[in-house]
Coordinates of C-alpha atoms in Angstrom, one line a residue:
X1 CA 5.8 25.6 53.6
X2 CA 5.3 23.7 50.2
X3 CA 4.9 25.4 46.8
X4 CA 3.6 23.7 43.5
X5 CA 4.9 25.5 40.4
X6 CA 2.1 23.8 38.2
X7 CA 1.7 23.2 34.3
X8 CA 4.8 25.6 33.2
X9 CA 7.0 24.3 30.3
X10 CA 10.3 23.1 32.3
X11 CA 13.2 24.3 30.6
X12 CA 16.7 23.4 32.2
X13 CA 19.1 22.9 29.0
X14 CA 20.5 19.5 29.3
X15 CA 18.3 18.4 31.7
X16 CA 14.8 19.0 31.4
X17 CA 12.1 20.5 28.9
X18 CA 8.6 19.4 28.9
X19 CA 5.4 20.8 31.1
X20 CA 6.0 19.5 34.3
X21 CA 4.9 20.8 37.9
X22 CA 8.0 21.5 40.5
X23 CA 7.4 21.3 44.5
X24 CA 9.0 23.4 46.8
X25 CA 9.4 22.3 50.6
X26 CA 10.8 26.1 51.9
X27 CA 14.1 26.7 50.0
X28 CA 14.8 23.6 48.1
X29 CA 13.1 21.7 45.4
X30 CA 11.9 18.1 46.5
X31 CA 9.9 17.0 43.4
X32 CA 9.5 17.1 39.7
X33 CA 6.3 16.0 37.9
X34 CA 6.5 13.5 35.8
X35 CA 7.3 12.5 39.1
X36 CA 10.6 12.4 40.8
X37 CA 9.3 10.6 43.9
X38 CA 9.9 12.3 47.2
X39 CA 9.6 10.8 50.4
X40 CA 6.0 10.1 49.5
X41 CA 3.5 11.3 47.6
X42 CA 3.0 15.2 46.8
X43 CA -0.9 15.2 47.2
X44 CA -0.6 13.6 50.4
X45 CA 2.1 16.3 51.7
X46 CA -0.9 18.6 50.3
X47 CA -3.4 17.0 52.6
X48 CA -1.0 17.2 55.6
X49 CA 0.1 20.8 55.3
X50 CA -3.2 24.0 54.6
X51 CA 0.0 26.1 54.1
X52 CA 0.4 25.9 50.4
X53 CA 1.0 27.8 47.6
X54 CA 0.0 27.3 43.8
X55 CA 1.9 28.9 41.1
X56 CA -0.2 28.3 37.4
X57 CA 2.6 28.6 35.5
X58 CA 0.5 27.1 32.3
X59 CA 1.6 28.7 29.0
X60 CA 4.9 29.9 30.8
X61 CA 8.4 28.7 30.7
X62 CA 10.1 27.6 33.9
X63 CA 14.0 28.3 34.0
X64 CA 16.7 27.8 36.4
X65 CA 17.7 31.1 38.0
X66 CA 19.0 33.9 35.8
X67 CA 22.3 35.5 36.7
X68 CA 23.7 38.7 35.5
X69 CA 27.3 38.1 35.6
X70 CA 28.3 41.8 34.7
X71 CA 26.4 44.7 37.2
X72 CA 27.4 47.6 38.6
X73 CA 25.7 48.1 41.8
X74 CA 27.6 51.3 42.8
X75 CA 27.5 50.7 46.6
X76 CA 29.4 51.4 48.4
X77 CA 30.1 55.7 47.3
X78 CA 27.5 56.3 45.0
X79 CA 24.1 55.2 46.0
X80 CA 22.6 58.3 44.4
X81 CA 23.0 56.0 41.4
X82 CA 22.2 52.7 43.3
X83 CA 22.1 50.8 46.2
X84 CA 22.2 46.8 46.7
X85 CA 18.5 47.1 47.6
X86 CA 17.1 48.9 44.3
X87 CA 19.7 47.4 42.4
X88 CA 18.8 43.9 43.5
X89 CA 15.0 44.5 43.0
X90 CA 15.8 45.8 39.6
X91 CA 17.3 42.3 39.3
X92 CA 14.5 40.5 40.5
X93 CA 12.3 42.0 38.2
X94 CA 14.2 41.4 35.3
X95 CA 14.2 38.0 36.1
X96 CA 18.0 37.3 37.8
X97 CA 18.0 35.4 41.0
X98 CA 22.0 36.1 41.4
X99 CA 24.3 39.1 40.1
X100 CA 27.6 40.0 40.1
X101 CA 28.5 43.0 41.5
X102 CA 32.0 44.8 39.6
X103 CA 34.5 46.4 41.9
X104 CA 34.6 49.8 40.8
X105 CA 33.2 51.2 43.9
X106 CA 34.1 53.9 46.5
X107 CA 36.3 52.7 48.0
X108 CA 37.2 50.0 45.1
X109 CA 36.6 46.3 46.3
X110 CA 40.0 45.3 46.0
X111 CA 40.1 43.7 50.2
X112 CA 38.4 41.6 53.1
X113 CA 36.6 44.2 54.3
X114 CA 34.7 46.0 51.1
X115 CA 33.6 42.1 49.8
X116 CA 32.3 41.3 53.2
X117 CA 30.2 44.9 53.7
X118 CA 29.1 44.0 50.1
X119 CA 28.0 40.8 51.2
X120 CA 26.5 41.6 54.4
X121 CA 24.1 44.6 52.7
X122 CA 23.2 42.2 50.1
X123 CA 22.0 39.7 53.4
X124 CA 20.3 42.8 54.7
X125 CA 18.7 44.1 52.3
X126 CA 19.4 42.5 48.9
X127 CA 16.2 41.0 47.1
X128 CA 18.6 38.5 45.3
X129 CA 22.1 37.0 45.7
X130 CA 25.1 38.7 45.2
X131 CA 28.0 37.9 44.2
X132 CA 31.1 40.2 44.6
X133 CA 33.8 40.4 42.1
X134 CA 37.3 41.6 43.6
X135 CA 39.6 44.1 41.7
X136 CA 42.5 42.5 40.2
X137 CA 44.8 45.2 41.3
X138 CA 44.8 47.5 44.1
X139 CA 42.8 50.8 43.3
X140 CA 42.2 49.6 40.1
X141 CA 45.7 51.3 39.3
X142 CA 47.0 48.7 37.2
X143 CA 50.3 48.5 39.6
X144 CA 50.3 45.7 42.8
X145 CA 47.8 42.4 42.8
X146 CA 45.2 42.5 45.3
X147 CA 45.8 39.2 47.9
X148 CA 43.1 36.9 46.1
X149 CA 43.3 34.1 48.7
X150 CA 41.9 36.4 51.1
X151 CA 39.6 37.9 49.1
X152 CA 38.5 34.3 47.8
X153 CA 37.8 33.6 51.8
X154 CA 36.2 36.7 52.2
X155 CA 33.2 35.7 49.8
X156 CA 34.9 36.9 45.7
X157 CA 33.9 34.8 43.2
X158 CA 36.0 36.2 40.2
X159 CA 38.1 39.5 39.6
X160 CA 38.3 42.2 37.9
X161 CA 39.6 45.9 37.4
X162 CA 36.2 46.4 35.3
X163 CA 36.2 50.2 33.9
X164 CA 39.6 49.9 33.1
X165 CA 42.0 48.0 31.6
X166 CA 45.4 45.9 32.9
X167 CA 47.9 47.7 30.4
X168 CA 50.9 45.8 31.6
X169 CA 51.5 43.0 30.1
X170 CA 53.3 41.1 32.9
X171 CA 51.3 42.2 35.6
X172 CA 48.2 40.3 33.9
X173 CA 50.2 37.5 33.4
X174 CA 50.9 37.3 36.8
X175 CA 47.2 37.7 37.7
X176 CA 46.2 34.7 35.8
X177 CA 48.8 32.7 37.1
X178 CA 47.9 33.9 41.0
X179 CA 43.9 33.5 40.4
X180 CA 44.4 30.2 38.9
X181 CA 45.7 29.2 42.0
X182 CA 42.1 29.7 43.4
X183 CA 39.6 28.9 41.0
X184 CA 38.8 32.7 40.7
X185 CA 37.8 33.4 37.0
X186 CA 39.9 36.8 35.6
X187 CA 37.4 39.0 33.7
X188 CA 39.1 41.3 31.2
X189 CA 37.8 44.5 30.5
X190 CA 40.1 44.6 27.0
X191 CA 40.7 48.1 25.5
X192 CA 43.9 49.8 24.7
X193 CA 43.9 53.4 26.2
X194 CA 45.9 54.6 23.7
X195 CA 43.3 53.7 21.2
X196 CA 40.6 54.9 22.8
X197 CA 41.5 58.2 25.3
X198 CA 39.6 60.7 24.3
X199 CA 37.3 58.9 21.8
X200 CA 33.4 59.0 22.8
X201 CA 31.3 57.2 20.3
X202 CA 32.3 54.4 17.6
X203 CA 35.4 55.6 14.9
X204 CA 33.4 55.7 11.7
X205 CA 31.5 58.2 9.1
X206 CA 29.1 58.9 11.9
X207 CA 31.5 59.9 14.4
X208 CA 32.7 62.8 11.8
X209 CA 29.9 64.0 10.8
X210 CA 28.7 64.4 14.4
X211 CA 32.3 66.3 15.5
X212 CA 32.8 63.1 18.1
X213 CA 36.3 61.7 18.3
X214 CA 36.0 57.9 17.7
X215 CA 37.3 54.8 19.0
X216 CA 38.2 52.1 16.8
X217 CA 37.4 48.1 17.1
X218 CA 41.2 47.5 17.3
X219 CA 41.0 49.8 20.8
X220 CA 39.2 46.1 22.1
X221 CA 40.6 43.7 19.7
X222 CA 44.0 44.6 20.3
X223 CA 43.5 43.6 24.2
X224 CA 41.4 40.4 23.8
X225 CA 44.3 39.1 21.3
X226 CA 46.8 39.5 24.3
X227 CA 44.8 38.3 26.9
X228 CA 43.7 35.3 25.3
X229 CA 48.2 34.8 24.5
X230 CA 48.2 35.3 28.1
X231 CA 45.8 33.0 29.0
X232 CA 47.4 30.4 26.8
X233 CA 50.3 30.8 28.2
X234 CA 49.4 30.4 31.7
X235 CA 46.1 27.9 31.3
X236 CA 44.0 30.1 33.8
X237 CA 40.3 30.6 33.0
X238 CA 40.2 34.1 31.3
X239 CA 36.6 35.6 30.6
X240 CA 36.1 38.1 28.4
X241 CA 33.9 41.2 29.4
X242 CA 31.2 43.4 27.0
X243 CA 32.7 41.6 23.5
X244 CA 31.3 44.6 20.9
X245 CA 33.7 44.0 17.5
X246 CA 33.8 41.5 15.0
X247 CA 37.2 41.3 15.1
X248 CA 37.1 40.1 19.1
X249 CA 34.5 37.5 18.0
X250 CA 36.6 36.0 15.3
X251 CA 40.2 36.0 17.8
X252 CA 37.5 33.9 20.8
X253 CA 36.2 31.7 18.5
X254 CA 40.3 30.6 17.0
X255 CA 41.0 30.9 20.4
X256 CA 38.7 28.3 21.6
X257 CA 39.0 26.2 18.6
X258 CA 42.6 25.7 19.8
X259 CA 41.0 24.5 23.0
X260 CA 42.4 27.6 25.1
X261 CA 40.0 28.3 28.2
X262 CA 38.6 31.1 27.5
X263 CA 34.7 32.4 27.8
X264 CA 33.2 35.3 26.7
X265 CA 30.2 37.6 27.4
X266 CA 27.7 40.2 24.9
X267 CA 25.5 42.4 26.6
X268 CA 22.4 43.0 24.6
X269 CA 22.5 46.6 23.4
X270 CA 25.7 45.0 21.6
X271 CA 23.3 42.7 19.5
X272 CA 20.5 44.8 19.3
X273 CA 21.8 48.5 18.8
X274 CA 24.4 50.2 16.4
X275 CA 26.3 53.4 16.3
X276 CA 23.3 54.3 14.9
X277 CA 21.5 55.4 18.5
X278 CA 24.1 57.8 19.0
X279 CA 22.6 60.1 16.2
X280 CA 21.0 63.1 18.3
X281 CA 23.6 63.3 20.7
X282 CA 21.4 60.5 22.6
X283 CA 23.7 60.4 25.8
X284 CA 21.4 57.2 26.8
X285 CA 23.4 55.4 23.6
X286 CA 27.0 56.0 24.7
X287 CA 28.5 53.3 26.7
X288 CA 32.5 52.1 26.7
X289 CA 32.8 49.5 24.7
X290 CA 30.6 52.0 22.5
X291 CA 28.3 50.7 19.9
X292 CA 29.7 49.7 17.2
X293 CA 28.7 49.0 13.2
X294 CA 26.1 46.7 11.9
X295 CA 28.8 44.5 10.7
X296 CA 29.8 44.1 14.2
X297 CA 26.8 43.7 15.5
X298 CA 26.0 41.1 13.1
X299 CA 29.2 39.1 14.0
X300 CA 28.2 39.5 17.8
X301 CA 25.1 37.3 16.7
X302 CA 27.0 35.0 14.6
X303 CA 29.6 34.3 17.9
X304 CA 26.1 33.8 20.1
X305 CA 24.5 31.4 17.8
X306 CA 28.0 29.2 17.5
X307 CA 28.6 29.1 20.8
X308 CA 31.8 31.9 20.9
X309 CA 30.0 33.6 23.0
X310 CA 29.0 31.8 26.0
X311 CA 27.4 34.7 27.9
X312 CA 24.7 37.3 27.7
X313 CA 25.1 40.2 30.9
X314 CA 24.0 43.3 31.0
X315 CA 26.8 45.2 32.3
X316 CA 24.2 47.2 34.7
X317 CA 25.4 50.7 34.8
X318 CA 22.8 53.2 36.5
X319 CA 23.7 57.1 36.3
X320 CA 21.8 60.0 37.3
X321 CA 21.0 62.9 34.9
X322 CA 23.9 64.6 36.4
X323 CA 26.1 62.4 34.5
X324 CA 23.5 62.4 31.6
X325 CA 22.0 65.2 30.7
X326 CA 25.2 67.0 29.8
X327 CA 27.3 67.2 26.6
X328 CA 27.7 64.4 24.9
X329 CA 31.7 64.2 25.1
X330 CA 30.9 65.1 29.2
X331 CA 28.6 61.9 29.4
X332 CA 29.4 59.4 31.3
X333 CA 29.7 55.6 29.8
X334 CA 26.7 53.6 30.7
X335 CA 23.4 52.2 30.5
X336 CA 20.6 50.3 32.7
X337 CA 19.9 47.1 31.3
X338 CA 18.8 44.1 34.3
X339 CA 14.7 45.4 33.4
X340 CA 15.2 44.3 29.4
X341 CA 17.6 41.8 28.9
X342 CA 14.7 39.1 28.9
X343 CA 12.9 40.9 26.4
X344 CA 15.8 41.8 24.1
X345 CA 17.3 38.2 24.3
X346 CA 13.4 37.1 23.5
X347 CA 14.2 39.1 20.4
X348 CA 17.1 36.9 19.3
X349 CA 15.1 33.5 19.6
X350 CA 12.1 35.1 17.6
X351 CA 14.5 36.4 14.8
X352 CA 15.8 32.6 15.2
X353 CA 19.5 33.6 15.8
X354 CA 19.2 31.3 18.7
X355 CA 17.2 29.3 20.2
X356 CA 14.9 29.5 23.5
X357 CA 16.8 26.6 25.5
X358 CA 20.3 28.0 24.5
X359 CA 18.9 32.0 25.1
X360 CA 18.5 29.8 28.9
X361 CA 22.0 28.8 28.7
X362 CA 23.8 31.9 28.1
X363 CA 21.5 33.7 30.8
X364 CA 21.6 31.1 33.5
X365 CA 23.4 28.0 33.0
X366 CA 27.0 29.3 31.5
X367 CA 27.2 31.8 33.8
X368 CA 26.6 29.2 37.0
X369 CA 29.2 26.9 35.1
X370 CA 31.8 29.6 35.3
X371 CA 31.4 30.8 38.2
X372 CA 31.3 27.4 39.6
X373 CA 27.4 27.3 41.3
X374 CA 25.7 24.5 41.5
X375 CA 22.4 25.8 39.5
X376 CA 19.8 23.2 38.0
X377 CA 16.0 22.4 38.7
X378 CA 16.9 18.8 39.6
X379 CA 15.7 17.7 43.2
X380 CA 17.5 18.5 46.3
X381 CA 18.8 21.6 44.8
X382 CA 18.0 25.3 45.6
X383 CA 14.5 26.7 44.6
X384 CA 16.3 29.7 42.3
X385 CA 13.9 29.9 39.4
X386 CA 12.8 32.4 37.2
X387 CA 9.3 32.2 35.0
X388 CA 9.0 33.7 31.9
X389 CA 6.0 34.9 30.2
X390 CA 6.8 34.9 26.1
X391 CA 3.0 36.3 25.0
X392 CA 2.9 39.3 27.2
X393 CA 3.6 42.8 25.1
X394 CA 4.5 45.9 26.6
X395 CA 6.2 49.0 26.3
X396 CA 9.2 49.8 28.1
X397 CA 8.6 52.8 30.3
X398 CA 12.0 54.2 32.3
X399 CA 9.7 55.8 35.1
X400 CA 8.3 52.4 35.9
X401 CA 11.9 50.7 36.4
X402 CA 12.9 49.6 40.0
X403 CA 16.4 50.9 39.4
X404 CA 17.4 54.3 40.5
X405 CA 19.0 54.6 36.9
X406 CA 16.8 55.9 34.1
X407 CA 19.6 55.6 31.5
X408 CA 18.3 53.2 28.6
X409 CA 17.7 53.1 24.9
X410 CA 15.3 51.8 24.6
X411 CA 13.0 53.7 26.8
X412 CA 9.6 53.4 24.7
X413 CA 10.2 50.7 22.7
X414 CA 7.4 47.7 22.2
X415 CA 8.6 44.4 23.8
X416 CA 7.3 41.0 23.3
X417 CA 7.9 38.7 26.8
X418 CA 9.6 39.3 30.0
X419 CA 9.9 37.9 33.7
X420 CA 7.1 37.4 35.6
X421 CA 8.2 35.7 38.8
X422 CA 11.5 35.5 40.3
X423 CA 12.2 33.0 43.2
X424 CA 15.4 32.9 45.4
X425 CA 15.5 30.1 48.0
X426 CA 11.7 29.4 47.4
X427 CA 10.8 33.3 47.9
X428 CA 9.0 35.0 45.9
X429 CA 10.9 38.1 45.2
X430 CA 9.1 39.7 42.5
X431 CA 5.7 38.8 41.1
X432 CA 4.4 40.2 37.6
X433 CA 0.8 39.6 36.5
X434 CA 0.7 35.7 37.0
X435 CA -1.8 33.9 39.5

């Protein structure tokens, strides 16, 4: 079967922008207008096959796949909160043609045989493609390595004890030194429990006045400083999960001037929201890192628009209102986010914080670079591609989402642009007003 995405604007960052038109023959791309010949040309495949599809993707831009490298999927053990089906159609209509799923699951993923009945859900009844991160330690304890060469076979792309930290200091080490071994990326989730047990909002004014005990910046800083001395010291590729504080930004961007590898991720309530949210008890603003000031919210823009960031991911993190319509200090951390990260990171390009080809790059191709996938709309390579729509307004509306989670922020709030078709493997996995 061929499709012709036709008259979109191409955007591929270091490869492509201009209006072009993109042909599909089933899953892979086999031409690109101005014309990247195939074996022939396209209007005479046209003539030869009825079976054809035209996407007008005038006005639109055309993007390599989006991928989510930070999502909680919670299956298996709590698919009250999410499965791999609604999770992965919540993906697809946020525009992601891949995820990463974290490995705080029951049971964790932290062997063979939890990566593999990830992956085979996802190729049953996953909408987009998955890809499983592995725990770093068993249990997510903290205690004894997981066996990453078996996990690597098994189908992990990265690990992770995600949710919580690696407080000891050697046994880290020794996980960067053992992933390195494999390619596998280590992805810190950086917070000192010391700092931060007990504490359920931002330290700060706000925090007082509300009667919340607070956690304070150094609670992440502290971590990120050690992990990026570990991964100097063991030259294995350490990336840096949910960066909220100015002071993480400024201790990544040294870090990288002194050519240590080391990557980093934001999630967009980080550059959007501040403590702020959290006035009102709003349970649908608390989240761990929490939100933080507007100074650091600021400096999470600065470190997007110079490139110490590298990443924008969601961290995906569906509850029901058991876990949120309680006390505030009873809340549990979290927030959806796969339906509006277009829209928000539309939001940085229109305040000119960054641009719309680099707003592609930190959604789609950083995140392919470090997790080593071969994404790009070049010919011969997979039809993954996302089209956005930058005109269309709307309001967001929690009821409507495709998630099982209702947990956001920024339930009512007017958006400008968003997804409107995502394609995996040249299917059409989620179509949104365009003909």
């Amino acid at each position: 079967m061929l499709t012709l995405i036709k008259g979109g604007r191409v955007i591929d960052p270091g490869n492509l922008d201009g209006v072009m038109d993109i042909l599909i023959e089933n899953d892979r791309i086999i031409g690109i207008t101005p014309l990247e010949r195939t074996d022939g040309d396209p209007s005479e495949l046209f003539k030869k096959d009825n079976d054809i599809k035209i996407i007008d993707a005038s006005g639109k831009i055309v993007v390599p796949g989006l991928i989510d490298m930070h999502v909680h999927l919670r299956e298996p053990g709590q698919e009250y909160k999410e499965t791999i089906e609604t999770g992965t159609l919540a993906a697809a209509s946020g525009g992601f043609t891949g995820l990463c799923a974290m490995p705080n699951t029951i049971p964790v993923n932290d062997n063979r045989q939890t990566t593999e009945y990830i992956l085979n859900r996802a190729r049953d009844f996953g909408k987009v493609n998955v890809y499983p991160v592995a725990a770093i330690s068993i249990g997510l304890n903290g205690e004894r390595l997981c066996e990453y060469g078996d996990l690597k076979e098994a189908g992990a792309i990265a690990i992770s004890d995600d949710g919580k930290p690696v407080s000891n200091s050697r046994l880290m080490r020794r996980a960067m030194e053992y992933a390195k071994q494999f390619g596998l990326p280590v992805i810190s989730h950086c917070e000192v429990s010391e700092l931060s047990s007990g504490g359920s909002m931002n330290e700060g004014i706000i925090a007082t006045g509300m009667g919340l005990s607070g956690i304070p910046n150094e609670a992440e800083s502290i971590m990120v400083a050690r992990d990026i001395a570990l991964c100097e010291l063991t030259g294995a590729h350490l990336h840096i999960a949910h960066v909220s504080t100015l002071q993480s930004v400024r201790a990544i961007r040294d870090a990288k001037k002194r050519g240590v590898p080391v990557t980093a991720e934001t999630a967009p309530h980080y550059f959007t929201l501040t403590q702020d949210a959290v006035c009102g008890y709003n349970t649908n603003a608390k989240m761990n890192p929490p939100l933080r000031s507007e100074a650091d919210r600021d400096a999470i823009r600065e470190g997007l628009a110079d490139g110490t960031i590298d990443v924008i991911a969601t961290d995906h993190a569906p509850h029901s209102i058991l876990e949120k319509e309680v006390e505030f200090d009873m809340a549990a951390n979290g927030i959806v986010g796969l339906e509006t990260s277009v829209s928000l990171g539309l939001k940085l390009v229109k305040d000119k914080i960054i641009s719309l080809s680099e707003l592609i790059e930190k959604m789609s191709v950083n995140p392919a670079r470090i997790l080593h996938l071969d994404r790009s709309i070049k010919k011969g390579k997979a039809a993954d591609i996302t089209i956005i729509d930058t005109d269309i307004s709307y309001t967001v509306d929690s009821d409507s989402f495709c998630s099982l989670g209702r947990n956001t922020p920024f339930n009512g709030w007017k958006m400008k642009g968003r997804a409107c078709l995502t394609m995996v493997g040249g299917k059409i996995v989620f179509e949104n007003i365009i003909s």
